[in-house]
XYZ file of C-alpha atoms in Angstrom:
680
model
C 138.844 175.243 -69.238
C 138.423 173.915 -65.716
C 135.536 172.071 -64.174
C 132.795 173.832 -62.246
C 134.050 175.841 -59.224
C 130.955 174.980 -57.162
C 130.860 171.536 -55.579
C 127.829 169.264 -55.838
C 126.572 167.180 -52.890
C 127.992 163.699 -52.425
C 126.296 161.145 -54.645
C 125.009 163.827 -57.015
C 125.741 164.552 -60.672
C 125.963 168.027 -62.082
C 122.979 168.792 -64.303
C 123.647 172.409 -65.149
C 125.971 175.135 -63.916
C 125.957 178.892 -64.023
C 127.680 180.240 -67.112
C 128.489 183.685 -68.452
C 129.223 184.442 -72.121
C 132.611 183.519 -73.511
C 132.568 186.824 -75.394
C 130.374 189.214 -73.374
C 128.781 191.671 -75.761
C 125.535 193.609 -75.219
C 123.609 191.486 -77.721
C 124.204 188.176 -75.900
C 124.277 189.316 -72.262
C 120.444 189.131 -71.871
C 120.671 185.392 -72.527
C 122.854 184.937 -69.437
C 122.187 187.637 -66.821
C 119.789 190.519 -66.161
C 119.184 193.232 -63.615
C 115.428 193.668 -64.071
C 113.014 192.059 -61.634
C 109.983 190.228 -63.027
C 106.790 189.617 -61.057
C 103.361 188.189 -61.727
C 101.110 191.096 -62.606
C 98.114 190.317 -60.389
C 96.150 187.491 -58.860
C 94.659 185.302 -61.549
C 96.710 186.831 -64.326
C 98.676 184.597 -66.614
C 100.946 187.422 -67.782
C 104.091 188.716 -66.185
C 105.235 192.253 -65.662
C 108.336 194.102 -64.597
C 108.625 196.743 -61.922
C 111.570 198.361 -63.604
C 110.294 198.696 -67.136
C 107.502 200.575 -68.860
C 104.560 198.648 -70.356
C 104.985 197.580 -73.932
C 101.425 196.718 -74.802
C 100.095 193.288 -75.574
C 102.638 190.466 -75.669
C 102.367 186.855 -76.699
C 98.910 185.459 -76.215
C 97.470 188.932 -75.614
C 99.092 189.207 -72.187
C 100.519 192.440 -70.912
C 104.288 192.195 -70.836
C 107.189 194.556 -70.287
C 110.277 195.640 -72.135
C 113.542 194.891 -70.398
C 116.918 196.104 -71.613
C 119.834 194.584 -69.758
C 122.041 197.296 -68.294
C 124.646 194.924 -66.957
C 128.123 196.316 -67.545
C 129.732 193.867 -69.950
C 133.111 194.919 -68.566
C 132.163 193.172 -65.306
C 131.646 189.816 -67.009
C 135.202 188.638 -67.386
C 134.742 185.215 -65.748
C 132.964 182.184 -67.181
C 131.285 180.894 -64.013
C 131.026 183.897 -61.686
C 129.462 187.350 -61.730
C 129.698 190.460 -59.544
C 126.622 192.195 -58.141
C 127.241 195.895 -57.384
C 126.245 197.322 -54.011
C 122.514 197.959 -53.762
C 121.833 196.167 -57.035
C 120.184 192.920 -58.122
C 121.251 190.380 -60.722
C 118.831 187.770 -62.009
C 119.799 184.422 -63.500
C 116.251 183.795 -64.716
C 117.613 183.770 -68.250
C 117.714 181.352 -71.171
C 121.128 179.896 -70.353
C 120.912 180.044 -66.548
C 117.337 179.272 -65.538
C 116.700 175.571 -64.919
C 114.066 174.019 -67.267
C 112.317 172.076 -64.522
C 109.334 171.054 -66.654
C 111.551 169.155 -69.093
C 113.399 167.293 -66.350
C 110.067 166.466 -64.727
C 108.619 165.053 -67.959
C 111.525 163.138 -69.449
C 113.664 161.936 -66.511
C 113.181 160.150 -63.202
C 114.526 163.172 -61.330
C 111.939 164.524 -58.880
C 114.180 166.746 -56.788
C 117.113 168.958 -57.703
C 119.669 170.661 -55.529
C 120.804 174.209 -56.221
C 124.151 175.156 -54.697
C 125.164 178.824 -54.897
C 128.603 180.060 -53.818
C 128.860 183.736 -52.886
C 131.386 186.162 -51.438
C 129.909 189.168 -49.668
C 126.715 190.183 -47.934
C 123.278 190.033 -49.516
C 120.334 187.760 -50.259
C 119.604 184.899 -52.623
C 115.983 184.509 -53.683
C 114.909 181.363 -55.550
C 111.915 181.670 -57.854
C 109.822 179.196 -59.784
C 107.243 179.526 -62.513
C 104.401 177.334 -63.648
C 103.363 176.428 -67.172
C 101.212 179.576 -67.377
C 104.221 181.759 -66.617
C 103.103 182.859 -63.160
C 106.058 183.547 -60.876
C 106.248 182.381 -57.260
C 108.966 182.863 -54.680
C 110.246 179.430 -53.665
C 112.913 180.185 -51.022
C 115.406 182.788 -49.888
C 118.638 182.884 -47.939
C 120.650 185.754 -46.427
C 124.388 185.372 -47.051
C 127.465 186.985 -45.581
C 131.167 186.469 -46.209
C 132.228 183.335 -48.051
C 129.055 181.252 -48.231
C 127.659 178.178 -49.910
C 123.866 178.088 -49.924
C 122.089 174.832 -50.685
C 118.440 174.664 -51.767
C 116.464 171.452 -52.186
C 113.844 171.983 -54.870
C 111.025 169.556 -55.727
C 109.896 168.922 -59.312
C 106.479 167.343 -58.740
C 104.483 170.460 -59.678
C 106.144 170.977 -63.072
C 104.067 168.495 -65.058
C 103.200 170.929 -67.861
C 106.219 173.197 -67.709
C 107.889 175.862 -65.599
C 111.397 176.918 -64.572
C 113.516 177.490 -61.470
C 116.037 180.329 -61.166
C 117.607 182.555 -58.570
C 118.236 186.276 -58.108
C 120.984 187.797 -55.994
C 120.591 191.095 -54.124
C 123.632 192.958 -52.845
C 123.683 194.889 -49.578
C 125.698 198.009 -48.852
C 128.737 196.470 -50.542
C 129.387 194.429 -53.660
C 128.690 190.719 -53.611
C 130.116 188.118 -55.997
C 128.327 185.013 -57.216
C 131.328 182.710 -57.314
C 129.439 179.854 -58.952
C 126.198 177.923 -58.982
C 125.299 174.331 -59.779
C 122.076 172.371 -60.238
C 122.510 168.690 -59.368
C 120.554 165.500 -58.728
C 120.979 161.994 -57.373
C 123.475 160.289 -59.701
C 121.735 156.923 -59.365
C 118.762 158.301 -61.305
C 120.812 158.514 -64.497
C 120.224 155.773 -67.037
C 123.836 155.901 -68.195
C 126.957 158.058 -68.257
C 127.795 158.321 -71.897
C 130.253 159.840 -74.322
C 129.584 161.313 -77.741
C 131.018 161.823 -81.174
C 130.268 164.795 -83.417
C 129.216 164.590 -87.064
C 129.843 167.973 -88.671
C 129.174 168.326 -92.391
C 131.003 171.121 -94.196
C 131.122 172.494 -97.706
C 133.348 175.479 -98.468
C 132.821 177.156 -95.086
C 136.345 176.731 -93.835
C 136.541 179.648 -91.399
C 133.345 178.623 -89.579
C 134.485 175.029 -89.392
C 137.942 175.887 -88.071
C 136.421 178.166 -85.427
C 134.201 175.351 -84.180
C 137.059 172.855 -84.093
C 139.081 175.451 -82.181
C 136.271 175.966 -79.656
C 136.129 172.241 -78.942
C 139.891 171.731 -78.934
C 140.327 174.262 -76.139
C 137.548 172.969 -73.891
C 138.795 170.365 -71.414
C 135.319 169.483 -70.141
C 134.097 168.651 -73.618
C 137.243 166.799 -74.563
C 136.761 164.560 -71.531
C 133.487 163.176 -72.939
C 134.211 163.506 -76.673
C 135.230 160.381 -78.569
C 135.717 161.705 -82.111
C 134.786 164.813 -84.024
C 134.106 163.641 -87.575
C 134.255 166.507 -90.049
C 132.797 165.332 -93.351
C 134.270 167.654 -95.974
C 132.263 167.707 -99.214
C 133.556 170.985 -100.626
C 136.067 172.101 -103.208
C 137.821 174.352 -100.691
C 139.130 171.649 -98.408
C 140.021 171.985 -94.778
C 143.273 170.091 -95.172
C 144.516 172.707 -97.653
C 144.523 175.337 -94.891
C 147.514 175.648 -92.596
C 145.284 176.510 -89.615
C 144.088 172.910 -89.470
C 147.485 171.417 -88.600
C 147.817 172.769 -85.030
C 144.219 171.838 -84.291
C 144.793 168.327 -85.596
C 147.902 168.059 -83.438
C 146.035 169.313 -80.368
C 143.089 166.946 -80.800
C 144.917 163.928 -82.183
C 142.591 161.008 -82.812
C 139.660 163.036 -81.511
C 139.566 164.847 -84.862
C 139.055 162.939 -88.092
C 138.550 164.640 -91.458
C 136.622 162.565 -93.995
C 136.511 163.757 -97.600
C 133.820 162.650 -100.016
C 131.814 163.947 -102.974
C 128.963 166.363 -102.445
C 126.012 164.175 -101.515
C 124.329 166.876 -99.489
C 123.571 167.300 -95.828
C 121.857 163.938 -95.593
C 124.949 162.298 -97.098
C 127.338 164.160 -94.837
C 125.372 163.544 -91.665
C 124.778 159.920 -92.583
C 128.539 159.473 -92.977
C 129.233 160.879 -89.524
C 126.398 158.858 -87.978
C 127.703 155.751 -89.717
C 131.238 156.269 -88.421
C 130.089 156.891 -84.853
C 127.647 153.979 -84.799
C 130.062 151.441 -86.293
C 132.976 152.500 -84.070
C 130.926 151.219 -81.111
C 132.567 153.602 -78.636
C 130.097 156.508 -78.419
C 126.753 156.530 -76.647
C 125.611 159.437 -78.809
C 126.375 161.183 -82.076
C 125.803 164.918 -82.481
C 124.740 166.107 -85.920
C 125.656 169.763 -86.341
C 126.103 172.288 -89.113
C 129.464 173.823 -89.887
C 128.308 177.474 -90.009
C 127.299 177.772 -86.367
C 128.711 179.470 -83.314
C 128.564 177.023 -80.425
C 127.839 177.752 -76.801
C 130.117 174.875 -75.649
C 128.133 174.247 -72.471
C 125.211 173.217 -74.682
C 126.917 169.963 -75.635
C 127.450 169.053 -71.976
C 123.817 169.814 -71.182
C 122.554 167.736 -74.091
C 124.646 164.770 -72.972
C 123.647 165.087 -69.326
C 119.961 165.305 -70.152
C 120.244 162.321 -72.505
C 122.021 160.356 -69.770
C 119.155 161.020 -67.344
C 116.328 160.474 -69.849
C 114.157 157.519 -68.866
C 114.548 155.956 -72.311
C 117.085 156.579 -75.100
C 116.089 160.030 -76.350
C 117.146 162.393 -79.126
C 118.030 165.717 -77.507
C 118.454 168.844 -79.591
C 119.614 172.418 -79.093
C 117.700 175.537 -80.018
C 118.866 177.855 -82.794
C 119.574 181.549 -82.250
C 120.033 184.062 -85.062
C 123.746 184.508 -85.753
C 123.189 188.059 -86.994
C 120.829 189.072 -84.170
C 122.116 187.054 -81.286
C 119.445 187.686 -78.684
C 116.776 186.297 -81.062
C 115.644 182.682 -80.683
C 114.583 181.246 -84.043
C 112.137 178.713 -82.632
C 111.403 177.065 -79.277
C 110.491 173.737 -80.845
C 108.844 172.270 -83.932
C 106.333 169.634 -84.864
C 105.205 168.381 -88.262
C 101.595 169.311 -88.999
C 100.219 165.858 -89.925
C 97.481 167.211 -92.226
C 99.783 169.436 -94.285
C 103.196 167.808 -93.627
C 104.708 171.176 -92.882
C 106.762 172.407 -89.898
C 104.614 174.024 -87.222
C 104.928 175.379 -83.698
C 103.925 173.051 -80.836
C 101.452 175.575 -79.397
C 99.348 178.372 -80.835
C 100.728 181.051 -78.508
C 104.387 180.548 -79.433
C 106.199 182.809 -81.867
C 109.070 182.572 -84.320
C 112.010 184.913 -83.820
C 111.603 185.717 -80.119
C 113.939 188.498 -78.970
C 115.108 188.026 -75.374
C 116.546 191.545 -75.339
C 112.988 192.884 -75.597
C 111.027 190.154 -73.826
C 112.990 188.283 -71.137
C 112.303 184.645 -70.378
C 110.711 185.517 -67.050
C 108.268 187.959 -68.660
C 107.151 185.790 -71.590
C 104.370 183.401 -70.504
C 104.432 181.021 -73.478
C 108.114 180.181 -72.910
C 107.174 178.562 -69.596
C 104.909 175.964 -71.132
C 106.802 172.788 -72.064
C 107.065 172.445 -75.835
C 106.833 168.807 -76.947
C 108.307 168.317 -80.416
C 108.453 165.827 -83.277
C 112.039 166.581 -84.274
C 114.967 168.920 -83.772
C 116.888 170.651 -86.536
C 120.314 169.246 -87.271
C 122.048 172.541 -86.567
C 122.830 170.626 -83.335
C 121.074 167.416 -82.387
C 122.319 164.552 -80.187
C 121.125 161.104 -81.284
C 121.776 157.887 -79.351
C 123.895 155.547 -81.448
C 121.492 152.857 -80.282
C 118.805 154.728 -82.229
C 121.006 154.931 -85.327
C 121.672 151.205 -85.251
C 117.961 150.494 -84.712
C 116.343 152.726 -87.353
C 119.178 153.421 -89.762
C 120.684 156.575 -91.227
C 119.088 159.590 -92.911
C 116.897 159.331 -95.982
C 119.074 159.853 -99.093
C 117.343 163.124 -99.968
C 120.399 165.438 -100.224
C 118.944 168.370 -98.242
C 115.596 169.376 -96.702
C 113.369 167.224 -94.531
C 116.093 164.749 -93.541
C 116.029 165.894 -89.881
C 112.224 166.090 -89.664
C 111.726 162.680 -91.278
C 114.321 161.148 -88.963
C 112.520 162.530 -85.910
C 109.197 161.136 -87.101
C 110.784 157.772 -87.850
C 112.489 157.666 -84.456
C 109.251 158.599 -82.676
C 107.441 155.691 -84.330
C 110.227 153.375 -83.147
C 109.908 154.595 -79.545
C 112.716 157.173 -79.474
C 111.284 160.596 -78.565
C 112.885 163.958 -79.336
C 113.341 166.792 -76.830
C 114.356 170.337 -77.788
C 116.152 171.311 -74.590
C 116.009 174.895 -73.284
C 119.383 176.149 -72.136
C 121.172 174.404 -75.011
C 121.635 176.627 -78.033
C 123.777 177.551 -81.016
C 123.880 180.595 -83.251
C 123.193 180.000 -86.943
C 122.291 182.251 -89.864
C 118.503 182.394 -89.789
C 116.494 181.604 -92.913
C 113.718 183.990 -91.895
C 115.227 186.461 -94.369
C 115.862 183.819 -97.023
C 113.511 182.232 -99.533
C 114.684 178.750 -100.367
C 111.277 177.846 -101.769
C 112.383 179.749 -104.884
C 115.264 178.576 -107.070
C 117.144 175.281 -107.158
C 116.166 174.285 -103.604
C 112.493 174.192 -104.580
C 113.098 170.739 -106.109
C 114.260 169.312 -102.785
C 111.495 170.980 -100.784
C 108.811 169.552 -103.055
C 110.221 166.053 -103.537
C 111.247 165.488 -99.937
C 108.010 166.814 -98.482
C 105.962 164.438 -100.642
C 108.243 161.528 -99.716
C 107.847 162.399 -96.023
C 104.067 162.440 -96.505
C 104.168 159.050 -98.208
C 106.164 157.649 -95.296
C 104.418 159.308 -92.372
C 101.081 160.948 -93.187
C 98.276 159.311 -91.184
C 95.618 160.593 -93.601
C 94.310 159.059 -96.835
C 96.308 160.310 -99.832
C 98.477 162.488 -97.613
C 95.803 164.825 -96.269
C 96.241 168.248 -97.855
C 99.656 167.596 -99.393
C 98.629 166.895 -103.006
C 96.078 169.716 -103.101
C 98.484 172.199 -101.556
C 101.254 171.139 -103.928
C 99.038 171.846 -106.937
C 98.127 175.264 -105.545
C 101.814 176.063 -105.030
C 102.425 175.211 -108.692
C 99.789 177.741 -109.700
C 101.273 180.404 -107.429
C 104.742 179.978 -108.940
C 103.370 180.004 -112.484
C 101.393 183.210 -112.090
C 104.459 184.707 -110.343
C 106.563 184.062 -113.485
C 108.896 181.799 -111.464
C 109.377 179.231 -114.187
C 112.764 177.865 -113.090
C 111.337 177.186 -109.657
C 108.340 175.472 -111.216
C 110.571 173.392 -113.496
C 112.315 172.069 -110.396
C 109.010 171.265 -108.728
C 107.758 169.407 -111.785
C 110.955 167.367 -111.886
C 110.482 166.603 -108.176
C 106.960 165.314 -108.762
C 108.158 163.181 -111.663
C 110.969 161.739 -109.553
C 108.596 160.833 -106.715
C 106.470 158.914 -109.215
C 109.570 156.971 -110.315
C 109.798 155.409 -106.876
C 112.375 155.210 -104.066
C 115.011 153.158 -105.897
C 116.490 156.236 -107.637
C 117.258 158.201 -104.472
C 120.682 156.694 -103.800
C 121.552 156.430 -107.494
C 121.036 160.144 -108.159
C 122.004 161.767 -104.864
C 125.311 163.025 -106.260
C 124.022 164.081 -109.699
C 120.637 165.686 -109.093
C 121.898 169.097 -107.953
C 124.154 169.640 -111.004
C 121.260 168.589 -113.237
C 118.902 171.095 -111.645
C 121.415 173.907 -111.799
C 122.040 173.046 -115.432
C 118.391 173.878 -116.151
C 118.793 177.475 -114.950
C 120.169 178.812 -118.243
C 116.801 178.176 -119.905
C 114.820 180.506 -117.627
C 114.839 184.305 -117.298
C 113.974 184.228 -113.594
C 117.083 182.110 -112.878
C 119.482 184.638 -114.423
C 120.569 187.197 -111.829
C 122.662 190.346 -111.900
C 124.025 192.422 -109.069
C 122.182 195.667 -109.785
C 118.916 196.777 -111.345
C 120.917 199.300 -113.395
C 122.253 196.398 -115.450
C 118.780 195.949 -116.988
C 116.793 198.251 -119.301
C 114.979 201.085 -117.588
C 111.518 200.598 -116.107
C 108.621 201.433 -118.422
C 104.882 200.815 -118.050
C 102.112 202.349 -120.150
C 99.277 201.722 -117.705
C 100.064 200.861 -114.080
C 98.142 197.795 -112.813
C 94.992 198.387 -110.746
C 94.888 201.983 -112.042
C 97.761 202.782 -109.715
C 95.943 201.671 -106.548
C 97.868 199.726 -103.867
C 98.026 195.948 -104.172
C 96.066 193.913 -101.648
C 95.916 190.192 -101.048
C 92.679 188.640 -102.302
C 90.137 187.951 -99.584
C 90.146 184.314 -98.531
C 86.530 183.766 -99.587
C 87.249 185.156 -103.047
C 90.650 183.527 -103.470
C 89.564 180.539 -105.639
C 87.674 182.784 -108.076
C 90.480 185.375 -108.155
C 93.106 182.701 -108.772
C 91.061 181.072 -111.546
C 90.527 184.402 -113.350
C 94.198 185.302 -112.999
C 95.316 181.897 -114.259
C 93.086 182.140 -117.318
C 94.642 185.513 -118.099
C 98.121 184.024 -117.695
C 97.200 181.196 -120.059
C 95.612 183.117 -122.906
C 96.237 186.866 -122.700
C 99.150 188.055 -124.863
C 101.911 189.989 -123.148
C 102.359 193.678 -123.805
C 104.923 194.117 -126.541
C 106.985 196.687 -124.624
C 107.253 194.321 -121.618
C 109.769 192.172 -123.487
C 112.033 195.179 -123.929
C 111.559 196.995 -120.616
C 110.556 195.680 -117.194
C 107.297 197.179 -115.950
C 108.336 197.480 -112.305
C 111.157 196.963 -109.817
C 109.836 194.925 -106.905
C 111.750 194.411 -103.646
C 111.762 190.846 -102.383
C 109.514 191.566 -99.408
C 106.860 192.907 -101.800
C 107.196 190.106 -104.366
C 104.033 188.305 -103.314
C 102.424 186.022 -105.855
C 99.215 188.068 -105.981
C 101.251 191.165 -106.862
C 103.566 189.608 -109.423
C 100.519 188.203 -111.218
C 99.578 191.720 -112.394
C 102.737 192.190 -114.483
C 104.039 190.925 -117.788
C 107.625 191.554 -116.656
C 109.318 192.864 -113.534
C 112.700 193.165 -111.854
C 112.658 191.193 -108.607
C 115.398 191.230 -105.983
C 116.380 188.138 -104.033
C 115.849 187.662 -100.289
C 119.429 188.600 -99.432
C 119.240 191.813 -101.462
C 122.368 190.881 -103.412
C 120.935 190.131 -106.860
C 118.120 191.062 -109.205
C 116.331 188.897 -111.785
C 114.073 189.905 -114.668
C 110.835 187.942 -114.542
C 108.978 187.721 -117.869
C 105.525 186.259 -118.427
C 105.410 183.547 -121.072
C 101.882 182.187 -121.702
C 103.166 179.206 -123.682
C 105.353 178.167 -120.730
C 102.416 178.512 -118.332
C 100.249 176.321 -120.564
C 102.901 173.620 -120.903
C 103.882 173.561 -117.228
C 100.318 173.676 -115.946
C 99.390 170.721 -118.131
C 102.369 168.765 -116.782
C 101.571 169.730 -113.188
C 97.938 168.659 -113.462
C 98.998 165.333 -114.934
C 101.562 164.758 -112.173
C 99.059 165.503 -109.424
C 96.418 163.295 -110.978
C 98.992 160.509 -110.963
C 100.030 161.251 -107.388
C 96.425 161.137 -106.250
C 95.600 158.034 -108.255
C 98.729 156.114 -107.289
C 99.086 157.384 -103.713
C 98.372 154.083 -101.993
C 100.660 152.204 -104.359
C 103.483 154.722 -103.924
C 102.976 154.797 -100.183
C 103.465 151.050 -100.015
C 106.567 151.247 -102.244
C 108.250 153.918 -100.137
C 107.344 152.344 -96.814
C 108.534 148.935 -97.974
C 111.827 150.452 -99.177
C 112.438 152.760 -96.201
C 114.411 150.233 -94.189
C 116.672 149.366 -97.095
C 117.384 152.900 -98.383
C 118.300 154.116 -94.885
C 120.388 151.040 -94.099
C 124.111 151.029 -93.423
C 124.655 148.769 -96.437
C 122.879 151.112 -98.856
C 124.795 154.118 -97.581
C 128.095 152.218 -97.736
C 127.524 151.748 -101.465
C 126.682 155.433 -101.881
C 129.793 156.551 -99.967
C 131.922 154.333 -102.188
C 130.240 155.656 -105.340
C 130.826 159.302 -104.383
C 134.489 159.787 -103.449
C 136.016 163.239 -103.217
C 136.861 164.516 -106.713
C 140.444 164.002 -107.795
C 142.575 167.143 -107.933
C 145.761 167.802 -109.851
C 147.603 168.982 -106.765
C 147.195 165.751 -104.828
C 147.083 163.417 -107.824
C 144.520 161.122 -106.255
C 141.007 161.056 -104.995
C 140.629 162.507 -101.556
C 140.027 160.181 -98.702
C 140.096 159.916 -95.002
C 142.695 161.753 -92.976
C 143.255 161.675 -89.256
C-alpha cells in the first residue's frame, strides 16, 4: 500500500488523509462518504437538519434531526484514497473517518492551524465547513476548481476549545469530477516526537480473526514502516503455530511478528506480557493493546500514532469501537468511570450508546461535536506510551474486566491522560446483546470493581459501591441465579483476603469457578427448550396481568416483601417437575423472575436455555453470607484500601509479572513433547 497521493506543504507532517473503505459495502460507506447535505436548522438552534431527508422527530438531546441514507454507488469506490463525484452531484467527507476532529487537536496538541490540501480532476467546487461544540455548521471557505487542481486551505483551530470538526464537500459541475486525494497537515516542528510502536495482541482460540489481523498488517507498507514488533500472546489450546496459514505471514513479516505462548492468565496477563515485551525491548515509543477478534481500519493505527506524537505530553490514545455485526453503529464515543458508583459512564448526558451513522450522520448529530474527555479507553485498541508503562507498571493481575479502566485511572493520577480519538476505530462484537454479569464472569466483575474502588474511589468507603453490591446480590438471589451469586460471594471473600493472592491465583481461579457450575441448576444449559419438561402453571402470577417494574419510590418495600417470600415461602410442588414459564432473555428482568418458582430462561445470545429453580434454603444461606461479607467490607474498608494501595506498585511491577509469566507456561502437549514457548 503506497503513501498518500496528495503532497503536504514543506515542513509539514501529515495528520490525517482521505480514506475510502478497503471493502466498500453499503453498511460501512456512511462512515467514509455521503451525498446528503447537512445545514444548521435556524438561527439560534443547536440542532442540525438536512435538506435532502425527511424529518425523523426528536434526536439526541431533544433536537430535531434528519435521517440520511447514503446512496453512494459502492461500485464507484474502488480506490483507497480517491472518490468520483458524478456530474451535478455532491459528495461530503463530513463523516466519521474523513472529517477532521479539530476540537481534539486544539485541546491536546500545540497545533493551532492545520492545512487542508485537496487534489481534484475536473470542474466543480470545494466547500470547507466547520462546526462548533453545539453542532452548529458554518461555511469556512470555498474554492472553484477546474482541470487538474490542488487546492490549499489554511484553517485555524483557536475557536475549537470545546469541540467541533472541519470537513469538506465537493460539488461537480456539468461533468464528473474526481477527488484524487486529500490531506490534513500541520507544522512538523510542533510534534513532541516521531515515534514507532509495537502491538500487543492477546488471543485465545480465535485463530481466524487473529490471522486476518496479522494479514492486514503484513500487507500495509505504511504501517510496517512504523511498526517495531507485533507480539501475539497465544493463551489458547488451538494454537496459531499449528495452522499452516501462519507460515507465509511469519515469512513476510520476519522479526516484526513474534508469537509468544503461555498459559491462560486472562486478558490482563496477555496484555501485560505484550506491554512487558515492548517496554523492555526499549525500541518502541508506544505499545498498542488490542483484542484478537477485531476488524481493523488500518489507518486508525497511523492516526493514533500521529496524534500521540503531537500530544503536548505523553498521552494514551485509544480507538473507538464499532459493532462488528452492525458496522455503521458506534458502540460508544468515550467513557469515564463514575466516581460515586465505580461504574462505566458516558462523558456527557446527551451522548448515547450504539449510535448508528447510517441513520444519523456525524454532521447531523449535535452531541458528537462536543469533545468527549475520558478516563480510559477500552483495550480493543489502545496506544500506550512505553514511557507510561515503565513509569506506572503493567495491568492489575485481575484476569479480565476492569484492567483497562483501572489502568486509565492509574495513568491519569500519574499525569498521563487518555484521549479516545475520533476517526480511529475498529469493529468488534458488541456486548450490548450479551450479559456477562450473569454466569462465570460475574466473579470478575464483582471482585475487580471492588478492587478498583479500593484503589481509586475518592469517597469514604467507596461511595455507593458496597451498598450497590449488596443490592445486586439480592437481585440475583430473587432471580434464582444462584451460580452467579456463588461467584459474587467468592469474589467478595477474595477481596477480603487481600491483594497478595491475585498473582498466585490468576491461572487457577477461572477453572475453580467453572468447576462450581455443576452444583447449580441455572448454570446447566441445553440448546432447546424442548429438551426440558413441558411448561405447566396452576395459577399465573399477578392473575395473568402484565409484569411491570416496581415504582422507584416503592422499590425498597417491594424488594423486602419479595425477599421475605423467597426466604420462607415453600415452592409449589409441581414447579420442581415442570417449569412455570419460558422467558426470553430480554424479558428476564429480576422483578419478573421473582414471581416464579421455576422458569426456562434463554441466554443473551439465544443459543441456550437454562432451568431456573427457586430454592429457599439456598437463598437463606447465600443471603447470610452476603450480609456478612458486606458488613466486613464496610467495617474493614479503610484497612483494605490501605493494603491494596500499598501493594499496587508491587503487584503491577515488571518483577511480579515476570514471576507470573514463569509460573504459567503454555501447557505441554503430546505432539510437541514440551511446553510451548516463544517463537519468532
